[in-house]
């Protein structure tokens, strides 16, 4: 990412705005998988069975996940787009939730570099106390310790008009893979979370349903639904229905064509490349269903422009919060 001079002696509004882009992260080497999994499990190491199963899934997608490389390309693209749009110059920093470079370390680095204000943005469009809030907590704790860095969090951005248009375009273009688009059930999906989040008033499910509804409305889809995927391997009850059960039900009702849109994710990674492209695809094949999936957004310039728009809107809102 480009070098912007330190802002220590520059008036606030002229100093570069920090952008803390936050992403899930993935192991960089196979021997980091156990530490990564332990971090996801809040410090509890996985059993040998769980670890072997995760290693098997990484193996099935080619050894490791492409997630870090894609996230880094998104960060570079965002910095270039923001520094070219005529707005306040920025410096983009990338912090990971479950692997190096960790969010807390990056926030410390930002403070050391003299960044006084930063917009934070998670590469996940929908808010949950079990997802976005955890990233924000890691960032805010480190900023509090640093003492001289104000953070302006973006809580969610699923309702950004350009984002919804982009998803609608992805669905529209994949529908052409089917002879008759009217015969296709479009299934929007996202990472499941423990069902108990609903009782606590978590907005995650409502925001995801609203995303599917908005895209369906834009495309005038007659047949669409929402399903959950990638539920954790824990004793909790997870949000359902799961995509695998949905495929079984659709087959039992004579459906032959399904288009899956994993709208809760933005990049190619294990939960899409394995859970959808390998696991769900194998089941669909067995059930006699043609299953296609929309392309993820990755570092598509149109997606980078969505992120740019989201950051600039938060920057504008922050002006009234100083
Ligand atoms: O490509 C990769 O290597 C990383 C893919 C990856 C993404 C991702 C996104 C989300 N997760 C969310 C919630 C949970 C909860 C648990 C959980 C567990 C795992 C495991 C792996 C994993 N997640 Fe993840 N998640 C990715 C990978 N996730 C690997 C552990 C093995 C397994 O269950 O498959 C359960 C933790 C626990 O034990 O308590 C909860 C949510 C997202 C989407 C939002 C975001 O990106 O932050 C929510 C990508």
XYZ file of C-alpha atoms and ligand atoms in Angstrom:
371
model
C 0.000 0.000 0.000
C 1.216 3.536 -0.716
C 3.242 5.545 1.754
C 1.512 8.656 3.078
C 3.589 11.024 5.253
C 3.039 10.861 9.005
C 0.189 13.102 10.130
C 1.568 14.163 13.516
C 1.910 17.894 12.719
C -0.885 18.200 10.166
C -4.333 19.653 10.959
C -6.839 16.790 11.466
C -8.975 17.344 8.389
C -5.890 17.483 6.098
C -4.092 14.517 7.668
C -4.619 11.165 5.960
C -7.702 9.383 7.128
C -6.929 5.863 8.344
C -9.065 3.066 6.978
C -9.029 -0.109 9.027
C -10.262 -2.853 6.739
C -10.976 -6.012 8.726
C -11.294 -9.560 7.411
C -11.653 -13.096 8.759
C -8.174 -14.283 7.729
C -7.010 -17.784 6.881
C -3.877 -19.821 7.663
C -0.895 -18.947 5.456
C 0.640 -22.421 5.837
C -0.788 -25.836 6.644
C 1.075 -25.908 9.972
C -0.833 -22.761 11.061
C -4.245 -24.446 10.742
C -4.335 -25.738 14.332
C -3.492 -22.320 15.850
C -6.072 -20.688 13.559
C -8.770 -23.163 14.553
C -7.860 -22.695 18.238
C -8.236 -18.928 17.826
C -11.674 -19.352 16.178
C -12.629 -21.564 19.150
C -11.716 -18.754 21.606
C -8.487 -20.474 22.706
C -9.868 -24.034 22.968
C -7.794 -26.372 20.783
C -9.851 -28.592 18.454
C -9.961 -32.360 18.936
C -7.867 -34.424 16.513
C -11.060 -35.390 14.625
C -12.107 -31.753 14.168
C -8.609 -30.714 13.092
C -8.295 -33.598 10.624
C -11.685 -32.755 9.184
C -10.686 -29.110 8.671
C -7.363 -30.146 7.085
C -9.298 -32.477 4.763
C -11.541 -29.584 3.664
C -8.558 -27.300 2.951
C -6.972 -30.193 1.035
C -10.138 -30.533 -1.038
C -9.941 -26.865 -2.157
C -6.286 -27.166 -3.131
C -4.383 -27.119 0.181
C -5.117 -23.643 1.575
C -7.724 -20.923 1.075
C -7.235 -17.984 -1.352
C -8.882 -15.645 1.191
C -5.815 -13.673 2.368
C -4.623 -12.967 -1.178
C -8.090 -11.770 -2.213
C -8.473 -9.631 0.905
C -5.081 -8.024 0.273
C -6.132 -7.215 -3.307
C -9.358 -5.666 -1.964
C -7.355 -3.506 0.466
C -4.983 -2.297 -2.265
C -7.907 -1.595 -4.589
C -9.742 0.357 -1.901
C -6.728 2.523 -1.113
C -6.180 3.327 -4.793
C -9.882 4.112 -5.350
C -10.128 6.376 -2.297
C -6.946 8.267 -3.123
C -8.244 8.869 -6.662
C -11.766 10.113 -5.868
C -10.843 13.689 -4.932
C -11.732 13.215 -1.269
C -9.465 13.272 1.775
C -6.300 11.192 1.249
C -6.360 7.868 3.054
C -4.057 5.166 4.215
C -5.613 1.684 4.259
C -4.562 -0.862 6.878
C -5.673 -4.492 6.837
C -6.261 -6.374 10.096
C -7.363 -10.005 10.425
C -9.680 -11.509 13.007
C -8.139 -14.969 13.312
C -4.629 -14.787 11.857
C -1.644 -12.468 11.430
C -1.625 -9.520 11.118
C -4.193 -9.362 13.949
C -6.547 -6.373 14.240
C -5.084 -5.220 17.588
C -1.510 -5.161 16.243
C -2.580 -3.195 13.180
C -4.407 -0.607 15.300
C -1.220 -0.129 17.338
C 0.688 0.322 14.083
C -1.823 2.945 12.933
C -1.391 4.899 16.158
C 2.407 4.679 15.856
C 2.159 5.969 12.279
C 0.360 9.045 13.598
C -3.112 8.198 12.290
C -5.514 10.173 14.486
C -8.856 9.172 12.951
C -9.936 6.049 11.118
C -13.041 4.566 9.576
C -13.322 0.836 10.290
C -14.982 -1.517 7.836
C -15.500 -5.291 8.076
C -15.556 -7.318 4.858
C -18.948 -8.765 5.800
C -22.075 -6.785 4.827
C -24.367 -7.723 7.739
C -24.083 -6.917 11.441
C -24.120 -9.453 14.220
C -22.908 -9.402 17.797
C -21.152 -12.692 16.859
C -19.395 -11.288 13.797
C -18.912 -7.566 13.122
C -19.146 -6.593 16.813
C -16.229 -8.934 17.620
C -13.995 -7.266 15.018
C -14.993 -3.827 16.309
C -14.282 -4.805 19.901
C -10.746 -5.937 18.990
C -10.152 -2.619 17.211
C -11.695 -0.420 19.920
C -9.787 -2.165 22.731
C -6.486 -1.545 20.938
C -7.413 2.070 20.102
C -8.324 2.725 23.734
C -4.926 1.403 24.770
C -3.176 3.559 22.162
C -5.131 6.554 23.477
C -4.766 8.865 20.448
C -6.803 7.205 17.701
C -10.530 7.874 17.136
C -12.373 5.060 15.336
C -15.590 5.473 13.358
C -17.126 2.043 12.837
C -19.288 1.030 9.883
C -21.747 -1.403 11.497
C -23.223 -2.797 8.279
C -23.415 -1.927 4.605
C -25.794 -4.521 3.104
C -28.225 -1.710 2.286
C -25.755 0.203 0.098
C -27.578 0.706 -3.208
C -24.513 -0.091 -5.342
C -23.956 -3.317 -3.380
C -27.548 -4.464 -3.938
C -27.269 -3.634 -7.645
C -24.042 -5.615 -7.906
C -25.587 -8.687 -6.268
C -28.639 -8.366 -8.527
C -26.290 -8.284 -11.543
C -24.498 -11.412 -10.297
C -27.832 -13.256 -9.939
C -29.137 -12.024 -13.310
C -26.024 -13.126 -15.172
C -25.970 -16.623 -13.570
C -29.678 -17.160 -14.268
C -28.759 -17.255 -17.958
C -27.038 -20.634 -17.275
C -30.509 -22.135 -17.037
C -32.798 -22.700 -20.011
C -35.796 -21.083 -18.372
C -35.063 -18.632 -15.561
C -38.681 -18.986 -14.360
C -37.934 -22.610 -13.349
C -35.070 -21.637 -11.053
C -35.312 -21.360 -7.278
C -32.869 -18.654 -6.156
C -31.511 -19.409 -2.679
C -29.700 -16.640 -0.790
C -27.348 -17.930 1.909
C -25.092 -16.760 4.723
C -23.001 -18.236 7.521
C -25.241 -19.656 10.216
C -24.911 -18.489 13.817
C -26.228 -19.968 17.067
C -30.002 -19.487 17.178
C -29.835 -17.856 20.615
C -28.683 -14.586 18.968
C -32.317 -14.007 17.921
C -33.607 -13.917 21.493
C -31.005 -11.226 22.197
C -32.428 -9.051 19.377
C -29.496 -9.514 16.995
C -30.295 -7.900 13.572
C -28.278 -10.443 11.514
C -31.199 -12.565 10.286
C -33.412 -9.554 9.475
C -30.615 -7.839 7.547
C -29.966 -10.972 5.502
C -33.641 -11.467 4.726
C -33.878 -7.789 3.731
C -30.940 -8.257 1.334
C -32.575 -11.234 -0.387
C -35.899 -9.365 -0.587
C -34.270 -6.256 -2.107
C -32.399 -8.259 -4.765
C -35.499 -10.333 -5.564
C -37.534 -7.149 -5.924
C -34.956 -5.556 -8.225
C -35.049 -8.628 -10.477
C -38.753 -9.307 -10.057
C -37.903 -12.866 -8.944
C -40.953 -15.027 -8.397
C -39.174 -17.870 -6.614
C -36.555 -17.236 -4.004
C -35.818 -18.173 -0.427
C -33.203 -17.880 2.288
C -31.041 -20.680 3.762
C -28.097 -20.937 6.162
C -24.774 -22.639 5.603
C -21.527 -23.644 7.322
C -23.040 -24.056 10.826
C -20.357 -24.563 13.481
C -19.515 -27.982 14.861
C -20.801 -27.239 18.363
C -23.654 -28.455 20.580
C -25.595 -25.183 20.040
C -28.747 -25.059 17.934
C -27.756 -23.083 14.789
C -29.979 -20.937 12.590
C -31.702 -23.021 9.912
C -32.774 -24.280 7.473
C -29.367 -25.468 6.331
C -28.684 -25.371 2.562
C -28.296 -29.160 2.469
C -31.780 -29.690 3.978
C -33.185 -27.073 1.610
C -31.772 -28.976 -1.386
C -33.342 -32.211 -0.093
C -36.730 -30.497 0.353
C -36.572 -28.860 -3.068
C -35.759 -32.218 -4.689
C -38.627 -33.876 -2.791
C -40.917 -31.206 -4.270
C -39.732 -31.957 -7.794
C -37.454 -28.906 -8.199
C -34.602 -29.403 -10.663
C -32.882 -26.002 -10.873
C -31.309 -24.024 -8.047
C -29.150 -20.899 -8.106
C -27.325 -20.269 -4.841
C -26.207 -16.737 -3.973
C -23.959 -16.725 -0.846
C -24.809 -13.104 -0.111
C -23.421 -13.108 3.442
C -19.860 -13.447 2.081
C -17.875 -11.315 -0.314
C -14.797 -13.366 -1.237
C -13.832 -16.866 -2.334
C -12.899 -18.955 0.700
C -13.412 -22.302 2.383
C -17.073 -21.786 3.295
C -17.987 -21.193 -0.341
C -15.354 -23.248 -2.177
C -15.937 -26.314 0.018
C -19.369 -26.019 1.647
C -21.103 -24.883 -1.542
C -18.929 -25.919 -4.492
C -17.996 -29.370 -3.182
C -20.416 -30.454 -0.429
C -23.688 -28.902 -1.629
C -22.776 -29.589 -5.261
C -22.241 -33.322 -4.520
C -25.626 -33.522 -2.794
C -27.352 -31.668 -5.629
C -25.830 -34.097 -8.122
C -27.101 -37.042 -6.065
C -30.583 -35.457 -5.922
C -30.684 -34.745 -9.656
C -30.655 -30.954 -9.125
C -28.705 -28.557 -11.332
C -27.003 -26.233 -8.829
C -25.194 -23.061 -9.914
C -23.717 -20.345 -7.717
C -23.209 -16.630 -8.228
C -19.639 -15.373 -8.513
C -18.260 -13.791 -5.364
C -17.357 -10.109 -5.457
C -13.633 -10.501 -4.652
C -11.586 -7.548 -5.954
C -13.991 -6.649 -8.787
C -13.573 -2.867 -9.359
C -17.357 -2.462 -9.058
C -17.155 -3.974 -5.565
C -14.184 -1.799 -4.635
C -16.357 1.163 -5.611
C -19.061 -0.084 -3.188
C -16.482 -0.151 -0.369
C -15.243 3.309 -1.375
C -18.798 4.630 -1.240
C -19.413 3.045 2.176
C -16.208 4.576 3.589
C -16.953 8.063 2.257
C -20.517 7.946 3.664
C -19.159 6.989 7.101
C -16.531 9.746 6.864
C -19.294 12.284 6.177
C -21.409 11.012 9.087
C -18.330 11.161 11.364
C -18.051 14.918 10.793
C -21.031 15.446 13.079
C -19.574 13.103 15.729
C -16.222 14.842 16.319
O -11.178 -19.579 3.780
C -10.926 -19.670 4.998
O -9.945 -20.300 5.415
C -11.736 -18.974 6.032
C -13.197 -19.059 5.734
C -14.150 -18.581 6.800
C -14.939 -17.468 6.708
C -15.819 -17.464 7.838
C -16.784 -16.508 8.040
C -17.647 -16.484 9.100
N -17.617 -17.315 10.188
C -18.624 -16.957 11.028
C -18.931 -17.534 12.231
C -18.344 -18.675 12.738
C -18.684 -19.287 13.999
C -17.899 -20.418 14.125
C -17.077 -20.490 12.955
C -16.152 -21.491 12.704
C -15.314 -21.540 11.608
C -14.315 -22.574 11.348
C -13.685 -22.252 10.154
C -14.282 -21.024 9.668
N -15.251 -20.626 10.572
Fe -16.339 -18.910 10.443
N -15.534 -18.552 8.617
C -14.512 -19.252 8.005
C -13.910 -20.404 8.499
N -17.349 -19.419 12.150
C -12.556 -23.010 9.457
C -14.048 -23.752 12.280
C -14.427 -25.076 11.678
C -15.804 -25.107 11.127
O -16.751 -24.925 11.906
O -15.872 -25.238 9.898
C -17.907 -21.412 15.309
C -16.876 -20.982 16.314
C -17.079 -21.649 17.632
O -16.607 -22.806 17.757
O -17.692 -21.001 18.492
C -19.709 -18.755 14.988
C -19.356 -15.854 10.436
C -18.759 -15.566 9.240
C -19.191 -14.472 8.205
C -18.818 -13.120 8.688
C -17.329 -12.880 8.658
O -16.695 -13.072 7.595
O -16.816 -12.474 9.709
C -20.586 -15.169 11.041
C -14.896 -16.421 5.641
